[in-house]
GROMACS .gro file of C-alpha atoms in nm:
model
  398
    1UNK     CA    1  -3.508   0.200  -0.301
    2UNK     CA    2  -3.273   0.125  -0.561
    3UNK     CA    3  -3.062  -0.193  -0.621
    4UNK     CA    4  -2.644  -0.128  -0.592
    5UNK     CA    5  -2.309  -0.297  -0.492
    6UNK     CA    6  -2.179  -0.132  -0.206
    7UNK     CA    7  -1.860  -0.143  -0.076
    8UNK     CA    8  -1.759  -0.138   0.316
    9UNK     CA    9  -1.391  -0.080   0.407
   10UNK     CA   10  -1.267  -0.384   0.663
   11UNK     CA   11  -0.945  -0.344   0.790
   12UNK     CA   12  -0.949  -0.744   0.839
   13UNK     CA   13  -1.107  -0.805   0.511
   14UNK     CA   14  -0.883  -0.616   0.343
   15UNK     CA   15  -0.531  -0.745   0.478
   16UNK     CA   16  -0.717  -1.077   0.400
   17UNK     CA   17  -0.727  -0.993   0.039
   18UNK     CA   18  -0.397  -0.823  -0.017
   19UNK     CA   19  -0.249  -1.146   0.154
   20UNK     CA   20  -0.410  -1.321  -0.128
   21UNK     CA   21  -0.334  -1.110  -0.395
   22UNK     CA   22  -0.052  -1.331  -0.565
   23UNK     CA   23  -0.211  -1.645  -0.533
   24UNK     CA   24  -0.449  -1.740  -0.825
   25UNK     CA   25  -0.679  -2.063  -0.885
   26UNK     CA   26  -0.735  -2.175  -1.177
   27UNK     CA   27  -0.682  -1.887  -1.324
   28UNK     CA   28  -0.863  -1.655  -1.082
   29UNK     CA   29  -0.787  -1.439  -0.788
   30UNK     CA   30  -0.862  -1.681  -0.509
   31UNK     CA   31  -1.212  -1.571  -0.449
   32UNK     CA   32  -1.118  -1.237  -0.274
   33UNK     CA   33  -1.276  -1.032  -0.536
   34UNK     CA   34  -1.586  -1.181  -0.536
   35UNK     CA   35  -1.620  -1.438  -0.262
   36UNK     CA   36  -1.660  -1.461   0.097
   37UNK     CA   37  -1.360  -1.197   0.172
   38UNK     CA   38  -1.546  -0.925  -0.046
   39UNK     CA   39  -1.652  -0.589   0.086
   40UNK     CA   40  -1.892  -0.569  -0.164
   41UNK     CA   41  -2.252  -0.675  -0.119
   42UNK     CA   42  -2.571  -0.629  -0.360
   43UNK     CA   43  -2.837  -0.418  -0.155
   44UNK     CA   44  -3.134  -0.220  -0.181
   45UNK     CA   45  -3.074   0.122  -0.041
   46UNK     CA   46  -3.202   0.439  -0.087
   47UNK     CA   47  -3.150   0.647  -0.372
   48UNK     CA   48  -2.918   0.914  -0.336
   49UNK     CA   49  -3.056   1.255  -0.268
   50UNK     CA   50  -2.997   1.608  -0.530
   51UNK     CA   51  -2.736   1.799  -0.318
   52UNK     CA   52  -2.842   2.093  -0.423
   53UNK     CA   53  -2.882   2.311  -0.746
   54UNK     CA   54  -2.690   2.209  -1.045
   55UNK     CA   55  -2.722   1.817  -1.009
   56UNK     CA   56  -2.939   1.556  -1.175
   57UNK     CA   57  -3.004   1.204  -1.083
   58UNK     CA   58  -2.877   0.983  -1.357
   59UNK     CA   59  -3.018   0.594  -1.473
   60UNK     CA   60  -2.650   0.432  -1.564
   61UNK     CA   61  -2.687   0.244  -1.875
   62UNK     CA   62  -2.391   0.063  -1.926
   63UNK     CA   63  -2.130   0.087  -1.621
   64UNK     CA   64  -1.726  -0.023  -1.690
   65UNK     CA   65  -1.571  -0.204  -1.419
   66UNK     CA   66  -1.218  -0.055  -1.412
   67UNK     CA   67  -0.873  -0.176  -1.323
   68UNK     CA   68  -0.892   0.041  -1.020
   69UNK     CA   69  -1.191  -0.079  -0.905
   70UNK     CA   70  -1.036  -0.468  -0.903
   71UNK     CA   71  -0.687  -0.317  -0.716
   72UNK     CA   72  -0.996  -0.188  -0.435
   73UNK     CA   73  -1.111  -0.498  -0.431
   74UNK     CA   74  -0.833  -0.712  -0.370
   75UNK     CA   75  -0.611  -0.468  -0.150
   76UNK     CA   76  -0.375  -0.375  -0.369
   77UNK     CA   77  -0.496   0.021  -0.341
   78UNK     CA   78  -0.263   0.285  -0.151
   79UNK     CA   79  -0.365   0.333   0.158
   80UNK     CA   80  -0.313   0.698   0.053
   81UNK     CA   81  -0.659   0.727  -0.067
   82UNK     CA   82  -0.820   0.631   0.247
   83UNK     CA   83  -0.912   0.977   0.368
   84UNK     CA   84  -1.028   1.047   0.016
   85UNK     CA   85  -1.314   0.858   0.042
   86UNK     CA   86  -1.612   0.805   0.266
   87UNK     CA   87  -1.800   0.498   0.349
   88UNK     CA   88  -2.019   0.312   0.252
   89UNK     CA   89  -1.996   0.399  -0.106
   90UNK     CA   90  -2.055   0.236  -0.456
   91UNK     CA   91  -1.841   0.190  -0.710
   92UNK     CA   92  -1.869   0.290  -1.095
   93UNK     CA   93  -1.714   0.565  -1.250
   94UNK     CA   94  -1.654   0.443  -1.599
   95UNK     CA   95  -2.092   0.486  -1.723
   96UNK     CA   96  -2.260   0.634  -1.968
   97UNK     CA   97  -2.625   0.709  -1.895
   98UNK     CA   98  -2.949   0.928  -1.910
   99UNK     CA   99  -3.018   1.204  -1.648
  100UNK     CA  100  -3.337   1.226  -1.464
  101UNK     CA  101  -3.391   1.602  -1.393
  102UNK     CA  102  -3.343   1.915  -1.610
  103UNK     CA  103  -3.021   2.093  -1.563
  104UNK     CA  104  -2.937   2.395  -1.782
  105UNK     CA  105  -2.882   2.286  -2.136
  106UNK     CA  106  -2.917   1.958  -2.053
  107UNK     CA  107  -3.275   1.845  -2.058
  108UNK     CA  108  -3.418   1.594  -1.936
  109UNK     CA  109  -3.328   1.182  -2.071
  110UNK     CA  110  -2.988   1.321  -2.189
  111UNK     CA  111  -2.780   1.013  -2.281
  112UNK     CA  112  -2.435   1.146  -2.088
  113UNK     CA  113  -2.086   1.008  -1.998
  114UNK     CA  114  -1.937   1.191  -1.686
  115UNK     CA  115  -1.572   1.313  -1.582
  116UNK     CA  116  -1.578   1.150  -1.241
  117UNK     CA  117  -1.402   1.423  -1.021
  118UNK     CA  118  -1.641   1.589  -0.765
  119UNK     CA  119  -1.421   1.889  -0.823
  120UNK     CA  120  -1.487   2.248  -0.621
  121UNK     CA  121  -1.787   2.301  -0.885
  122UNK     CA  122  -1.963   1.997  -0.728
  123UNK     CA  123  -1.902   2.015  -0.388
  124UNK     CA  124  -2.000   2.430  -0.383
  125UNK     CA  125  -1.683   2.563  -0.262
  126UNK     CA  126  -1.466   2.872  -0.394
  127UNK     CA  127  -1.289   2.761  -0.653
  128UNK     CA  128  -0.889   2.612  -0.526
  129UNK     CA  129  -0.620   2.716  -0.758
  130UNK     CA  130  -0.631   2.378  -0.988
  131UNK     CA  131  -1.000   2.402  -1.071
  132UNK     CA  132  -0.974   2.807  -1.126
  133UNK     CA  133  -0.710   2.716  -1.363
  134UNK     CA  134  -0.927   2.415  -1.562
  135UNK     CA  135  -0.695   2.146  -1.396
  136UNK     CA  136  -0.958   2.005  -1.207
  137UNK     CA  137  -0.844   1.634  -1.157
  138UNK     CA  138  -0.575   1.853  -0.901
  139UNK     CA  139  -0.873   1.961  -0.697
  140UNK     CA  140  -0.784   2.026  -0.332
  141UNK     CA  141  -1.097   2.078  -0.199
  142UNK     CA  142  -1.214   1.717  -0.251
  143UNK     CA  143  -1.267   1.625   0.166
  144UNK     CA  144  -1.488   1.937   0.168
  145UNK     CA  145  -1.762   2.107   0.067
  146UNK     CA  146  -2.166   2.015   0.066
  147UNK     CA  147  -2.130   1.674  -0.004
  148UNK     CA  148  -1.893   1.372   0.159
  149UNK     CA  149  -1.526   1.276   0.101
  150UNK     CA  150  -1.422   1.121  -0.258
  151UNK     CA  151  -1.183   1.199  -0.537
  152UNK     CA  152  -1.431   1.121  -0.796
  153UNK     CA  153  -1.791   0.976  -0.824
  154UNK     CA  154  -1.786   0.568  -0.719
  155UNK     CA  155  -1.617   0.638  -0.407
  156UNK     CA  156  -1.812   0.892  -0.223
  157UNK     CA  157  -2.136   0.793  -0.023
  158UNK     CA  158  -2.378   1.088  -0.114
  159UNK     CA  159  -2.374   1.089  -0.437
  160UNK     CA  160  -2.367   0.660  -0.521
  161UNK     CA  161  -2.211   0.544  -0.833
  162UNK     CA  162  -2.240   0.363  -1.182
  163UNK     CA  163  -2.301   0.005  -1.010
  164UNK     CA  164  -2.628   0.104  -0.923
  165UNK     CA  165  -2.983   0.146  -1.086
  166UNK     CA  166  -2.910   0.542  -0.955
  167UNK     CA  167  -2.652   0.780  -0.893
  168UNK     CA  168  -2.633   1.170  -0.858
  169UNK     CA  169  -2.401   1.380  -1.046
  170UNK     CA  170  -2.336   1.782  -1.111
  171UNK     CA  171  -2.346   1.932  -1.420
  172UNK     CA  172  -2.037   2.025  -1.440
  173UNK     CA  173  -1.864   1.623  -1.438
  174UNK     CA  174  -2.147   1.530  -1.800
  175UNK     CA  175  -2.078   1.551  -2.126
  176UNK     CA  176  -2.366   1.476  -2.348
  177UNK     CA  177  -2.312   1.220  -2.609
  178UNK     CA  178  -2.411   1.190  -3.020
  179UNK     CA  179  -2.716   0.972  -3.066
  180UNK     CA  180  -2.546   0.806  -3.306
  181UNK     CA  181  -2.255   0.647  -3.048
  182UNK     CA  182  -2.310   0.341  -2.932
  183UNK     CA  183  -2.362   0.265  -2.547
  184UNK     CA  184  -2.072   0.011  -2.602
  185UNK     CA  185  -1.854   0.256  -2.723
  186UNK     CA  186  -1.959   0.558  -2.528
  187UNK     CA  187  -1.930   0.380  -2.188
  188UNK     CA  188  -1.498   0.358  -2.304
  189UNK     CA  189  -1.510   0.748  -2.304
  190UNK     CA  190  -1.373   0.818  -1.932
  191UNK     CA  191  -1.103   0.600  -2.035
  192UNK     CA  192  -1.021   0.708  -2.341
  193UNK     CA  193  -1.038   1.091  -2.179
  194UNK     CA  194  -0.811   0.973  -1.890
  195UNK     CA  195  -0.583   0.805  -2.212
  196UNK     CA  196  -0.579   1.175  -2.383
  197UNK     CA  197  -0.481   1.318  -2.081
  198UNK     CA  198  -0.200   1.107  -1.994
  199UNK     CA  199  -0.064   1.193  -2.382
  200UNK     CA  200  -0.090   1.520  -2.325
  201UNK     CA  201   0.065   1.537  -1.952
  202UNK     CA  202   0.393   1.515  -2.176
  203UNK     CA  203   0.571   1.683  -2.454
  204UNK     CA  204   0.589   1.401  -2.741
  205UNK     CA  205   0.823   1.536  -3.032
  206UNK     CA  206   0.751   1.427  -3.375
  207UNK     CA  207   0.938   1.097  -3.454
  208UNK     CA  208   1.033   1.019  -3.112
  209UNK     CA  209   0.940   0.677  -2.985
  210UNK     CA  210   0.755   0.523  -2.723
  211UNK     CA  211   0.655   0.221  -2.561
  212UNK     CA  212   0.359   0.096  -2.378
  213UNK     CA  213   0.390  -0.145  -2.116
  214UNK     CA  214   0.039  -0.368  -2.091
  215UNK     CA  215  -0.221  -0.332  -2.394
  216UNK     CA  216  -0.545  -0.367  -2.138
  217UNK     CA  217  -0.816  -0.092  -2.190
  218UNK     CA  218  -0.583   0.180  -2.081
  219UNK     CA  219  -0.267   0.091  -2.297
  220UNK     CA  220  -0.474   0.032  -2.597
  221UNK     CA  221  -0.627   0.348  -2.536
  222UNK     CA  222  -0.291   0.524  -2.471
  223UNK     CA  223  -0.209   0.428  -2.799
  224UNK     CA  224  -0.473   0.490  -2.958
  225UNK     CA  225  -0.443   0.826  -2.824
  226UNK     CA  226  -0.068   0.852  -2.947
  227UNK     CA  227  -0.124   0.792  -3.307
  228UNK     CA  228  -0.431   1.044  -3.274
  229UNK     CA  229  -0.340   1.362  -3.127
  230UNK     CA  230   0.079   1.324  -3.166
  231UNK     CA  231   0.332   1.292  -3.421
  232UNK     CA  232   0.502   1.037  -3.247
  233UNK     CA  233   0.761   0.821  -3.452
  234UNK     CA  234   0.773   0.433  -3.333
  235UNK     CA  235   0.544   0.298  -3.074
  236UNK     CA  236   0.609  -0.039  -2.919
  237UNK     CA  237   0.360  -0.186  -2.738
  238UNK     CA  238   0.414  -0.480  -2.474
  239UNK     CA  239   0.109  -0.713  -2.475
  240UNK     CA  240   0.051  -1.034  -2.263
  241UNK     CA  241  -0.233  -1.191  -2.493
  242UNK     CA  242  -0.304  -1.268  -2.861
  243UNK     CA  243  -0.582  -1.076  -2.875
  244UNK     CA  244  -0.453  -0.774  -2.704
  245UNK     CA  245  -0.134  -0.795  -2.989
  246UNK     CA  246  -0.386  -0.792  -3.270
  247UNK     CA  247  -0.565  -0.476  -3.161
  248UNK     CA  248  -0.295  -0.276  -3.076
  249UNK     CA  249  -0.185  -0.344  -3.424
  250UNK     CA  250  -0.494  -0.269  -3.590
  251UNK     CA  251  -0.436   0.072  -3.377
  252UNK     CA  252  -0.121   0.115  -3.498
  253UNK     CA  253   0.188  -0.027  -3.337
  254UNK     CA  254   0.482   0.001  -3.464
  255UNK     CA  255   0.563  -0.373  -3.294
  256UNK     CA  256   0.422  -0.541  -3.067
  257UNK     CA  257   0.636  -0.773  -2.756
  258UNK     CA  258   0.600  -1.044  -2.554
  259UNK     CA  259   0.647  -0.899  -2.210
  260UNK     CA  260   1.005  -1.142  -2.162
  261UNK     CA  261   1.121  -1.038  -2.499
  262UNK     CA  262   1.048  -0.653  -2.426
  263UNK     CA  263   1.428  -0.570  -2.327
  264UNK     CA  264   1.617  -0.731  -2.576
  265UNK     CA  265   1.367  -0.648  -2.878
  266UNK     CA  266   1.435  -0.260  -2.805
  267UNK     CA  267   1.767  -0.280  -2.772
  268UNK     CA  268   1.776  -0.409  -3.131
  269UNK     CA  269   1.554  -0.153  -3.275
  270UNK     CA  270   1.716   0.124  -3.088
  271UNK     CA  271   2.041  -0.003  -3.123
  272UNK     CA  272   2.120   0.050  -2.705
  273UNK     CA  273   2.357  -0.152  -2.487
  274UNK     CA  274   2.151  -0.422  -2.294
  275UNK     CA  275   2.314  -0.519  -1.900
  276UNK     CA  276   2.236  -0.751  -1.673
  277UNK     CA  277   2.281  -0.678  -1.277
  278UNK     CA  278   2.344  -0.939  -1.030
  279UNK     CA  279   1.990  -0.867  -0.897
  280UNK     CA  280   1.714  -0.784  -1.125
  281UNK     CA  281   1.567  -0.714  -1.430
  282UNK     CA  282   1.757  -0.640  -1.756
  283UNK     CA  283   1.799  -0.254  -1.856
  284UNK     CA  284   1.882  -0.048  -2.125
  285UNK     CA  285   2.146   0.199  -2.174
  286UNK     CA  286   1.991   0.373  -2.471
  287UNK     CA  287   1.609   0.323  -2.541
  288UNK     CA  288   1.289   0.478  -2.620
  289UNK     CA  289   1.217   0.852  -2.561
  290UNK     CA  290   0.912   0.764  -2.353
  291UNK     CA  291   0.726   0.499  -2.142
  292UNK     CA  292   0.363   0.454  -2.054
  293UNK     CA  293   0.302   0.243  -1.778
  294UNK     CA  294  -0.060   0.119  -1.858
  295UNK     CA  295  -0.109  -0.188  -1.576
  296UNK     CA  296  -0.081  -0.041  -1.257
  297UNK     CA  297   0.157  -0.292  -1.123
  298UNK     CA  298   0.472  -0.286  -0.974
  299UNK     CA  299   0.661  -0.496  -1.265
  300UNK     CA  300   0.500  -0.302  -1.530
  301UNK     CA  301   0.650   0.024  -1.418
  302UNK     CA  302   1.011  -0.179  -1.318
  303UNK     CA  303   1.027  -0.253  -1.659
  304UNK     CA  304   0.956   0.113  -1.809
  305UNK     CA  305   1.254   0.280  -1.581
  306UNK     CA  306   1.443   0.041  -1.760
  307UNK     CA  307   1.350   0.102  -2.121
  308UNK     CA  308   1.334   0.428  -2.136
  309UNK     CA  309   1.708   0.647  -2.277
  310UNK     CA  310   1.911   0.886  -2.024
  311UNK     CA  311   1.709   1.218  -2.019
  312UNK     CA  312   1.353   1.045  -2.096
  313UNK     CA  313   1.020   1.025  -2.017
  314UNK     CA  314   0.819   0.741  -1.775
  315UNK     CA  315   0.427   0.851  -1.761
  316UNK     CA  316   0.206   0.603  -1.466
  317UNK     CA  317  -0.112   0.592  -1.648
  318UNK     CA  318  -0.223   0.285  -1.406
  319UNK     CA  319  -0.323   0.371  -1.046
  320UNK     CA  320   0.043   0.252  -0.894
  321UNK     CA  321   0.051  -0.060  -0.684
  322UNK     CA  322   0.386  -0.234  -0.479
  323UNK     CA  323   0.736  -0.156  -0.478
  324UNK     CA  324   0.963  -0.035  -0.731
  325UNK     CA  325   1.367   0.009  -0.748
  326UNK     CA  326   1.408   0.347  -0.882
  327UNK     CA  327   1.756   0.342  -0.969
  328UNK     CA  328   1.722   0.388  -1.283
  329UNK     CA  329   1.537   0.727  -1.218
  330UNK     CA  330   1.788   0.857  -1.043
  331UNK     CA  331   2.117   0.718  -1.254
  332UNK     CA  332   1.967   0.819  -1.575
  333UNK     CA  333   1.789   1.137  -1.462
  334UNK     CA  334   1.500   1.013  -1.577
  335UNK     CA  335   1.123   1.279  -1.565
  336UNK     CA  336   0.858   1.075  -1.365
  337UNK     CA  337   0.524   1.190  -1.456
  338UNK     CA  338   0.197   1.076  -1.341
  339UNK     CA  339  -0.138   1.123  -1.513
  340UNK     CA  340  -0.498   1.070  -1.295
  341UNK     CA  341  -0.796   1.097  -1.460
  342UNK     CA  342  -0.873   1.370  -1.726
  343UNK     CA  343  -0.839   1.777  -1.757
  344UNK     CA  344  -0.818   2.062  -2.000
  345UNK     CA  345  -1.163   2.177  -1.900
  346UNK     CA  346  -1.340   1.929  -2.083
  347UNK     CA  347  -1.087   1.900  -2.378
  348UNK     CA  348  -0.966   1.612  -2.321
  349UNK     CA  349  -1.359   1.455  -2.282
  350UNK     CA  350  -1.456   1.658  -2.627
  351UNK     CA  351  -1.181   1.447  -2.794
  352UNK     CA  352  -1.262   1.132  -2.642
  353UNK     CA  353  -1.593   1.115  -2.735
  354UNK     CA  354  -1.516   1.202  -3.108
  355UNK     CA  355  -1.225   0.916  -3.093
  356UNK     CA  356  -1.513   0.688  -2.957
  357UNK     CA  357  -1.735   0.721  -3.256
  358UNK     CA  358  -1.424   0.726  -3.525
  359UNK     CA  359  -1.210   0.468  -3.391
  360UNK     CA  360  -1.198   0.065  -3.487
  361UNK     CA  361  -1.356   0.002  -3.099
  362UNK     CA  362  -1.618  -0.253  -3.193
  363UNK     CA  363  -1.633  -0.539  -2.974
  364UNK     CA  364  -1.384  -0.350  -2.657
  365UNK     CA  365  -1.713  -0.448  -2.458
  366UNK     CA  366  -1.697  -0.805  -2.470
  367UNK     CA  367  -1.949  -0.862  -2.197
  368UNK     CA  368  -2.190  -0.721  -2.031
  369UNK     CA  369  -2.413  -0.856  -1.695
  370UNK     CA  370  -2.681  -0.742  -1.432
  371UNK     CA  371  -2.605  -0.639  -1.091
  372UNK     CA  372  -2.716  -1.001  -0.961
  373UNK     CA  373  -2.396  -1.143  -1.168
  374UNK     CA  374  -2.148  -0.961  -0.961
  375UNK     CA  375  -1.958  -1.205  -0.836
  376UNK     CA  376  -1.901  -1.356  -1.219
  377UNK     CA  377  -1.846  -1.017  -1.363
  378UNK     CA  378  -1.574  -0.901  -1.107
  379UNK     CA  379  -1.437  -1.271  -1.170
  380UNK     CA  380  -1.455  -1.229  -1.572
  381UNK     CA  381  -1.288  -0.863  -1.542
  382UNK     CA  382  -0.991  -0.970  -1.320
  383UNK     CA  383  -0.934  -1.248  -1.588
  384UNK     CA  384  -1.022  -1.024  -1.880
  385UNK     CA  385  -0.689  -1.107  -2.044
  386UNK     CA  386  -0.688  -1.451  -2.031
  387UNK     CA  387  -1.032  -1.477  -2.185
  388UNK     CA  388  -0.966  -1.237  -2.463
  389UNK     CA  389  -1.147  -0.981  -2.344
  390UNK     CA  390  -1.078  -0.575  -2.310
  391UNK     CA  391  -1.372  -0.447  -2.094
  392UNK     CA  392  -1.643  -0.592  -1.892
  393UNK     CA  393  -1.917  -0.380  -1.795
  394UNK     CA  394  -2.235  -0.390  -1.594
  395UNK     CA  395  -2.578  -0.329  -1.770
  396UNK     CA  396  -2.749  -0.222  -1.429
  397UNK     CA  397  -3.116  -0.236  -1.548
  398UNK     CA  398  -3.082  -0.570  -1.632
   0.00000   0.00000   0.00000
């Protein structure tokens, strides 16, 4: 038996929680992420079983709690993804860890991170034309195969996930990690991949500029990622908190705005027309070259369509979430683009984990707890902003 959050889906629970969604007390979400409406619950269960050949069980040393993971929790997830997943499950795909069994190459107490997708390598089926082709965050066969339904590892009931004292995983979803990386930094790799591939879903000319809308872990990463592997021109990043605007400066921002400011201080520095509609949000007519959309809200990517020139680029980064008017998509002929999780066979994971070890990341982790803290750690991570902090994490053996 092994100790892990679980999560049940209930319909009631969850309409519950997506009805509460906007209301906040004292600075928190009302409770639904972590109090009575919560389809989590700590449990001992039994530890997931090998599926087969190729897989390892893995001890999660550090496990992230993502921004995905809080828009499960609080309703705010597409019901799209419903058949892509199969119940009960546990959450945690952000870990770094040590595997349990010998796997080829891979002995043995391995410290690992892990690419998340239970693409057709996992799940034992011929390979679909996305994974044949390295692009396996496009896998099709991810409702099929040995094991159950789930786009990645944390949402899939055979194999468990990183909130947990166990999980399984294949071989082909690890990536083993320098001894000399910290678990604090190495557990920001799978976002940091999924930031890479995002950069490189797009073609970013040299000098062109760019904004980034919400300087959490994934726009500071997306920037980070920018000034890396890119010779991008200006990048402006839109940040909520103090603390957010001081990293993304010490990563390299061109500027950094005050979400209410963002509209007018681009029109200055890209000398474009600013309107105002009867209705609405002020736009642009001129602007940046490209737009990440880092938060995952429905604002956040409102505001890109309308910073972004005639003929650019808007890139969803964040797992989407509400209504948005896409006018500006249309009227400017803008290219949509969306970017979910990593690829490049591994690429984008092999320069991750060297940005991880290189990069000024110190202190991202701000706090760690045990399992038995749930309910404050889900709390703390849904506030992470607020209280200056870029990711919490769970320390499982704890």
């Amino acid at each position: 038996m092994i100790l892990a959050l679980e999560y049940h889906r209930s319909p009631g629970r969850f309409i519950a929680a997506r009805g509460l969604t906007s209301t906040k007390v004292g600075g928190r979400m009302s409770g639904m992420i972590a109090g009575n409406l919560s389809p989590l619950r700590l449990v001992n269960r039994q530890a997931p079983e090998l599926p087969g050949e190729g897989w390892t069980r893995v001890t999660p040393r550090l496990s992230g709690i993502c921004g995905s993971d809080l828009g499960l929790l609080t309703g705010r997830s597409s019901p799209y993804l419903s058949p892509m997943t199969s119940m009960p499950f546990v959450p945690g795909h952000e870990v770094v860890g040590e595997t349990q069994d010998d796997l080829p190459g891979m002995p043995k107490g391995t410290r690992v991170v892990m690419d998340p997708v239970l693409s057709c390598a996992a799940r034992g089926t011929a390979q679909c034309r996305w994974c044949a082709a390295g692009h396996q965050s496009r896998c099709d066969h991810i409702t099929t195969g040995r094991i159950s339904s789930g786009l990645q590892t944390g949402s899939c009931a055979d194999t468990g996930g990183g909130w947990s004292r166990q999980f399984v995983a294949h071989a082909s979803q690890l990536h083993a990690v320098p001894d000399d990386l910290p678990n604090e930094r190495a557990v920001l790799t799978e976002p940091l991949a999924c930031a890479v591939h995002s950069v490189r879903r797009v073609e970013i000319a040299a000098g062109s500029t760019a904004v980034i809308i919400g300087a959490g872990t994934v726009g500071l990463l997306t920037l980070l990622a920018l000034r890396q592997l890119t010779n991008v021109g200006a990048v402006y990043v839109v940040a909520k908190h103090g603390h957010q605007q001081e990293k993304a400066k010490a990563l390299g921002a061109t500027a950094v705005i005050e979400p209410r400011k963002a509209v007018r201080a681009l029109r200055r520095v890209t000398a474009a027309r600013m309107h105002t509609p009867e209705i609405g949000g002020d736009f642009l007519l001129g602007g940046v070259d490209a737009a990440f959309e880092c938060t995952g809200g429905s604002s956040g990517l409102d505001t890109a369509l309308r910073l972004v020139r005639a003929g650019g680029t808007v890139v969803v980064s964040g797992m989407p979430s509400g209504g948005v008017d896409l006018t500006p998509l249309w009227y400017r002929e803008l290219q949509l683009v969306g970017a979910y999780c990593s690829g490049a066979d591994g690429a984008d994971f092999d320069d991750a984990i060297r940005l991880a070890g290189t990069a000024p990341l110190d202190g991202y982790v701000g706090t760690t707890y045990p399992l038995a803290r749930w309910r404050e750690a889900l709390n703390h991570a849904a506030d992470a902003g607020r209280l200056g902090t870029v990711k919490v994490a769970f320390d499982p053996a704890r």
